[in-house]
PDB file of C-alpha atoms in Angstrom:
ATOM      1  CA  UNK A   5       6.797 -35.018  27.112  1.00 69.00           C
ATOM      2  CA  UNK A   6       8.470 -38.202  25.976  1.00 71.00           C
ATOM      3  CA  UNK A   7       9.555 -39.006  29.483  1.00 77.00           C
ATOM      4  CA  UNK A   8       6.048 -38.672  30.979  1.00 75.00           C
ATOM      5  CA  UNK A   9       4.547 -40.732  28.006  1.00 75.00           C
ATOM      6  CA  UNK A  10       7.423 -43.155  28.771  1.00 78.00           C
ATOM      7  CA  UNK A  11       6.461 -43.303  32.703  1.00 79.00           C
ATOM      8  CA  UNK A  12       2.178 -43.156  32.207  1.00 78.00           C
ATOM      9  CA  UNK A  13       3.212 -46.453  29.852  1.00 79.00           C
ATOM     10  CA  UNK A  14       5.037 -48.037  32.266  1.00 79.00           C
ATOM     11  CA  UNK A  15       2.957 -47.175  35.192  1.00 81.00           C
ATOM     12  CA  UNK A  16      -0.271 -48.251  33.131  1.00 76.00           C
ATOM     13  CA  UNK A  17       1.390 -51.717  32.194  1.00 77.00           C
ATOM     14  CA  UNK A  18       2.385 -52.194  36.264  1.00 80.00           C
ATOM     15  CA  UNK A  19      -1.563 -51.664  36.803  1.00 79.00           C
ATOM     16  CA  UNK A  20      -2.883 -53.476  33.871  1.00 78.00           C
ATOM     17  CA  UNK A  21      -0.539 -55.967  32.623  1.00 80.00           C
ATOM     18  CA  UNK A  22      -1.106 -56.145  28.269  1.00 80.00           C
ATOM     19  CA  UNK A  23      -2.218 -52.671  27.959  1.00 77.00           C
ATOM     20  CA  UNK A  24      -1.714 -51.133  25.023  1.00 78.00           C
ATOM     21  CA  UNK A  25      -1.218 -46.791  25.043  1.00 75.00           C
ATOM     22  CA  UNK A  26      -0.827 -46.551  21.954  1.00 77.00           C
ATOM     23  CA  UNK A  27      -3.967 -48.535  20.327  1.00 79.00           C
ATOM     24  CA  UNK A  28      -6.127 -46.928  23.374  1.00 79.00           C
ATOM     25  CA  UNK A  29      -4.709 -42.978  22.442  1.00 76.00           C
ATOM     26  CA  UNK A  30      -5.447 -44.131  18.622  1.00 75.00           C
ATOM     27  CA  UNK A  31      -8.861 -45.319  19.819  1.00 78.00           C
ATOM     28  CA  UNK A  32      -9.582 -42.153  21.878  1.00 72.00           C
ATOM     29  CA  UNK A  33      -8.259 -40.135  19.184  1.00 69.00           C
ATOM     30  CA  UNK A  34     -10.449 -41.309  16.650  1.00 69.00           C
ATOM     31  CA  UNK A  35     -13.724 -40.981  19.282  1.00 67.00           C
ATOM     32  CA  UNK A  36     -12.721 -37.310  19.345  1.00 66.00           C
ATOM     33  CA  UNK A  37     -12.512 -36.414  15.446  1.00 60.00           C
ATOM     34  CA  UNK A  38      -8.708 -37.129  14.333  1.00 54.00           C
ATOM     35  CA  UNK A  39      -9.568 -37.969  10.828  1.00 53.00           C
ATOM     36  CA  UNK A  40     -11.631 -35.379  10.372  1.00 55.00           C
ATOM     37  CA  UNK A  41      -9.032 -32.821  11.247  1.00 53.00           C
ATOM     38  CA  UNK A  42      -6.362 -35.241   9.965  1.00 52.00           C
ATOM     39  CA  UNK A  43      -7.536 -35.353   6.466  1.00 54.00           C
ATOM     40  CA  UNK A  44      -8.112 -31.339   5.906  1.00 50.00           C
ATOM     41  CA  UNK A  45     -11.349 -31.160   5.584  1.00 50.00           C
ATOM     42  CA  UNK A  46     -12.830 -27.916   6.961  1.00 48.00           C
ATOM     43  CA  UNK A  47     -11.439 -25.045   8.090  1.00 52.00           C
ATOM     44  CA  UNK A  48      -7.389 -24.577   7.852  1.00 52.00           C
ATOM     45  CA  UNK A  49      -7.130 -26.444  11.336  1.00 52.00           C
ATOM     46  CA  UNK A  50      -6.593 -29.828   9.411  1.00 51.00           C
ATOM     47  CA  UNK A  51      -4.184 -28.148   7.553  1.00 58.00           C
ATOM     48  CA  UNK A  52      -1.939 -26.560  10.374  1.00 70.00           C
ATOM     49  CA  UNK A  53      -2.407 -29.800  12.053  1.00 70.00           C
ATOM     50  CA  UNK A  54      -1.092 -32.017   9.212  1.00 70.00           C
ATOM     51  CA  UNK A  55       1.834 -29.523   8.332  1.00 73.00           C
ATOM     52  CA  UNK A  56       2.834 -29.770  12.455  1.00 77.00           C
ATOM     53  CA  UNK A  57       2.472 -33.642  11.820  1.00 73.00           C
ATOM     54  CA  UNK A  58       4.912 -33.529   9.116  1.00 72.00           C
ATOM     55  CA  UNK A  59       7.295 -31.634  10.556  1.00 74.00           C
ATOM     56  CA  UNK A  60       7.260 -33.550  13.949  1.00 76.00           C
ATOM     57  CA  UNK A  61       8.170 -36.730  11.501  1.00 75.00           C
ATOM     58  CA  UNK A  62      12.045 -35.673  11.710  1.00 72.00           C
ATOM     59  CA  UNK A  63      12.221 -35.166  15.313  1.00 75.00           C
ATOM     60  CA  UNK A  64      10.332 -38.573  15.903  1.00 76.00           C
ATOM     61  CA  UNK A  65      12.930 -40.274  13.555  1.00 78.00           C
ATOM     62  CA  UNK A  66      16.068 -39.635  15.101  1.00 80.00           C
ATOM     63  CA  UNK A  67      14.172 -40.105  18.477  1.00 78.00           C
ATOM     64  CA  UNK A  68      14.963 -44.287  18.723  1.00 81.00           C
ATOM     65  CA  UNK A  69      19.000 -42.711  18.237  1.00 82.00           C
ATOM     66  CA  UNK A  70      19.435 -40.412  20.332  1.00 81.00           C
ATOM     67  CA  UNK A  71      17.501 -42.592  22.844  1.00 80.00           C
ATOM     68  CA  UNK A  72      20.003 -45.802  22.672  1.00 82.00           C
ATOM     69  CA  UNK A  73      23.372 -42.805  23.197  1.00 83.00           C
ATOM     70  CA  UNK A  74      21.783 -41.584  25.894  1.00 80.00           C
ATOM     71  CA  UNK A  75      20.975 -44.879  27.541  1.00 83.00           C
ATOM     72  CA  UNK A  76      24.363 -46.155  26.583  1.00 83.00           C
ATOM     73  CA  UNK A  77      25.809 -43.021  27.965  1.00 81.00           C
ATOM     74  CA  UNK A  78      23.983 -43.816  31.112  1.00 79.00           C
ATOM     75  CA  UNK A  79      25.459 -47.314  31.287  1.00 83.00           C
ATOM     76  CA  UNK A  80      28.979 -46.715  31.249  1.00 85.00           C
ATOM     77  CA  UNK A  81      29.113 -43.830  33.537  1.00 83.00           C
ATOM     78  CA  UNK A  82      29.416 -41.075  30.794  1.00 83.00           C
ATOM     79  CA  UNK A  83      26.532 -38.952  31.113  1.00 77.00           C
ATOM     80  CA  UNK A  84      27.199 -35.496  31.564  1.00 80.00           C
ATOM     81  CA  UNK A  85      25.124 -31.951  31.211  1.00 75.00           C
ATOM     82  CA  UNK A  86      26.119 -29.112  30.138  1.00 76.00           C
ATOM     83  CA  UNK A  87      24.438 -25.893  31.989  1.00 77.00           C
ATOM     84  CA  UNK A  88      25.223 -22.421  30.991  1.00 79.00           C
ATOM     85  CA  UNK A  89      24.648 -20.213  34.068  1.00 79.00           C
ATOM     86  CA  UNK A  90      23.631 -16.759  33.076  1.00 77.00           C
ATOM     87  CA  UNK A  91      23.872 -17.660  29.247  1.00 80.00           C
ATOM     88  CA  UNK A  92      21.178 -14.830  28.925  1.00 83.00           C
ATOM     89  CA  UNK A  93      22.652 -11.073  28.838  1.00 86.00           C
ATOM     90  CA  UNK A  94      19.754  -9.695  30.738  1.00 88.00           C
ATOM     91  CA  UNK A  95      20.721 -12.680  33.453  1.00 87.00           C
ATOM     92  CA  UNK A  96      24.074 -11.377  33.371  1.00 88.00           C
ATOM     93  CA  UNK A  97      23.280  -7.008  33.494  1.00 90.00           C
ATOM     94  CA  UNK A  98      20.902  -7.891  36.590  1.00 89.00           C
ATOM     95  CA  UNK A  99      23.949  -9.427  38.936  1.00 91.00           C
ATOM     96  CA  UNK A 100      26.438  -7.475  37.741  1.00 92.00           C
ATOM     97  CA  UNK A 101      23.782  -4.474  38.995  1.00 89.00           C
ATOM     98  CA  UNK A 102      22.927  -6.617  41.708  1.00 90.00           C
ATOM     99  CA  UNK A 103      27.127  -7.196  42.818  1.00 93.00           C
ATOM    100  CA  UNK A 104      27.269  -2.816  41.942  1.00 92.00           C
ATOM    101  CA  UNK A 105      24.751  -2.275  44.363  1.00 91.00           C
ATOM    102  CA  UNK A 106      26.106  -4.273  47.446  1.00 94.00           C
ATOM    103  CA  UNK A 107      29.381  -3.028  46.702  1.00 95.00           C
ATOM    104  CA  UNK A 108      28.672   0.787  46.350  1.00 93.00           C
ATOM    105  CA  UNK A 109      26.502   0.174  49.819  1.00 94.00           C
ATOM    106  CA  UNK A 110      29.349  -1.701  51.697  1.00 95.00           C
ATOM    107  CA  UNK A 111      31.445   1.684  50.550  1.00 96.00           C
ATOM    108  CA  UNK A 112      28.656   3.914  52.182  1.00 95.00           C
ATOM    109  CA  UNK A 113      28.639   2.011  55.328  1.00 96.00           C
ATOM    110  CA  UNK A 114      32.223   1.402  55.775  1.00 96.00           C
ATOM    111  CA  UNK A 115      32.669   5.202  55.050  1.00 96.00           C
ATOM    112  CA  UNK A 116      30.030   6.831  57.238  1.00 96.00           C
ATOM    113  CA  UNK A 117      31.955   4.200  60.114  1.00 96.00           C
ATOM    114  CA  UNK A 118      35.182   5.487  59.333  1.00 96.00           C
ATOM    115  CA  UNK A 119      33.365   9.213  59.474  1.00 95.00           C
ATOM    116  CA  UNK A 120      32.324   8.950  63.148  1.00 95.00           C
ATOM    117  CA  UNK A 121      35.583   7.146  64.180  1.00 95.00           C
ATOM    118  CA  UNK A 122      37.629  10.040  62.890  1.00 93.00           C
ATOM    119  CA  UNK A 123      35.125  12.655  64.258  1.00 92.00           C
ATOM    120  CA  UNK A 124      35.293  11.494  67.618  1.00 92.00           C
ATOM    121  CA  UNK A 125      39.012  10.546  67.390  1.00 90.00           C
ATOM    122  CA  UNK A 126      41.234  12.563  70.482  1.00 86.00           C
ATOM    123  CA  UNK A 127      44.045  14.332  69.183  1.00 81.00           C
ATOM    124  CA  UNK A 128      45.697  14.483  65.661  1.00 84.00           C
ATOM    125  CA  UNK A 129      47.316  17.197  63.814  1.00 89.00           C
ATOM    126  CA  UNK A 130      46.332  21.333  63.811  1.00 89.00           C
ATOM    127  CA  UNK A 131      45.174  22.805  60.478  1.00 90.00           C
ATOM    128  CA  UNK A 132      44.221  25.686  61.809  1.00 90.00           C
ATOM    129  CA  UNK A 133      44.110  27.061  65.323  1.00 89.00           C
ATOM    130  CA  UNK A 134      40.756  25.400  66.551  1.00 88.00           C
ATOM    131  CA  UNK A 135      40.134  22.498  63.327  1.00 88.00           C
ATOM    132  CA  UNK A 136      41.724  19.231  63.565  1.00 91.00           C
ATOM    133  CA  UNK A 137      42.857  17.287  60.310  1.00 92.00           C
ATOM    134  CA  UNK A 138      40.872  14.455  61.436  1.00 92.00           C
ATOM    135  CA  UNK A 139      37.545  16.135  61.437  1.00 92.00           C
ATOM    136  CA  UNK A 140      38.441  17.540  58.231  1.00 93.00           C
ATOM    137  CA  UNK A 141      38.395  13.877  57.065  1.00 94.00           C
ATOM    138  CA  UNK A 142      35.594  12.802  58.686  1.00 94.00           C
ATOM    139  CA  UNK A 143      33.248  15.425  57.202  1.00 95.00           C
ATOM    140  CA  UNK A 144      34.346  14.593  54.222  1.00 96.00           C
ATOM    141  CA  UNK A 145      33.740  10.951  54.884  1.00 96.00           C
ATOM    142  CA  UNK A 146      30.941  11.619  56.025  1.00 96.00           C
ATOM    143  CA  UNK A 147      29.663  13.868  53.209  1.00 96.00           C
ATOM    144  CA  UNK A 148      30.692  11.073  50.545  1.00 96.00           C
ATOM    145  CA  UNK A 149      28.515   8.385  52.525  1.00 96.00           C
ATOM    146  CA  UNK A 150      25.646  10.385  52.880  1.00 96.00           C
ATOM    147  CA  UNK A 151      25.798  10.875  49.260  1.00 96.00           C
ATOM    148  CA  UNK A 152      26.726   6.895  48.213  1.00 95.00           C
ATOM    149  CA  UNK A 153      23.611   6.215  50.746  1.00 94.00           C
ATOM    150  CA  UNK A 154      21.601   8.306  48.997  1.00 95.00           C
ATOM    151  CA  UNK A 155      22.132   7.279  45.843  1.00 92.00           C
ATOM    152  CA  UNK A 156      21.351   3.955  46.822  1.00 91.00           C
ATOM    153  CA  UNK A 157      18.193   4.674  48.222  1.00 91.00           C
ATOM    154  CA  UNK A 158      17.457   6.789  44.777  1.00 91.00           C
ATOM    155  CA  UNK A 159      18.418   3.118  42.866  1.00 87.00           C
ATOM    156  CA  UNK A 160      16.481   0.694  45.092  1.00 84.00           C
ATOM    157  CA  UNK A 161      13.096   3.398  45.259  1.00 87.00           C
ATOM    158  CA  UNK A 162      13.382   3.588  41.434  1.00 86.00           C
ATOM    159  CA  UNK A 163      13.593   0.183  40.707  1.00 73.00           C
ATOM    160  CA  UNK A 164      10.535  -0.953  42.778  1.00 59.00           C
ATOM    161  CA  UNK A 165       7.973   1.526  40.896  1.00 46.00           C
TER     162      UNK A 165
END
């Protein structure tokens, strides 16, 4: 809020050279019924609005402070910010479900591959006179993407209700 007031001012004084926000906001402000809700009488509005006032008074105080480290911050190069990427839990549940979810349908895929390689493989080993171990695995492979697939599906269709 500070930065826009900062850049109407300066834009305003570019366009009009001598003008004065402040004593035109105190002049509009007045025009509108400030010290009627300023000095409490009426409902509680003057009230809440004085008590908001007051409280503001701190914040506005160390304002000019933190204003001059910042801008000295800014002059020698020192300026940093700090970000905190998924600082919220909730941020943090949704990609781990998000990473579970690529991961468990990368296994599916890569399985139900692996499935039709080994089904269609020549050769390999006897189990029994007529079965081959390799399409033993591969229906199993098969079977466990099927079931990895569909409980994917079952996720992403319950999630979009």
């Amino acid at each position: 809020m500070f930065r826009a007031l900062a850049t109407l001012e300066g834009t305003l004084g570019k366009l009009s050279p001598g003008f004065d926000l402040m004593a035109e906001a105190q002049t509009f402000a007045v025009g509108q019924g400030f010290e009627r809700l300023s000095s409490g009488s009426g409902t509680g509005s003057g009230m809440s609005f004085q008590g908001e006032v007051l409280s503001a008074l701190a914040v506005l105080r160390r304002l000019p402070r933190r204003l001059d480290r910042v801008t000295s911050a800014l002059e020698e190069g020192r300026l940093g910010f700090h970000v905190r990427l998924f600082a919220d839990s909730r941020d943090r549940r949704y990609i781990r479900n998000l990473v579970h979810e690529i991961l468990l349908t990368c296994l599916a895929a890569t399985s139900g591959i692996m499935a039709v390689i080994l089904l269609h493989a020549p050769g390999g080993p006897l189990v029994t006179p007529s079965t081959r171990l390799f399409e033993i695995l591969g229906y199993h492979l098969l079977v466990f993407s099927a079931v990895l697939s569909m409980r994917m599906l079952f996720v992403i269709f319950r999630g979009r209700q």
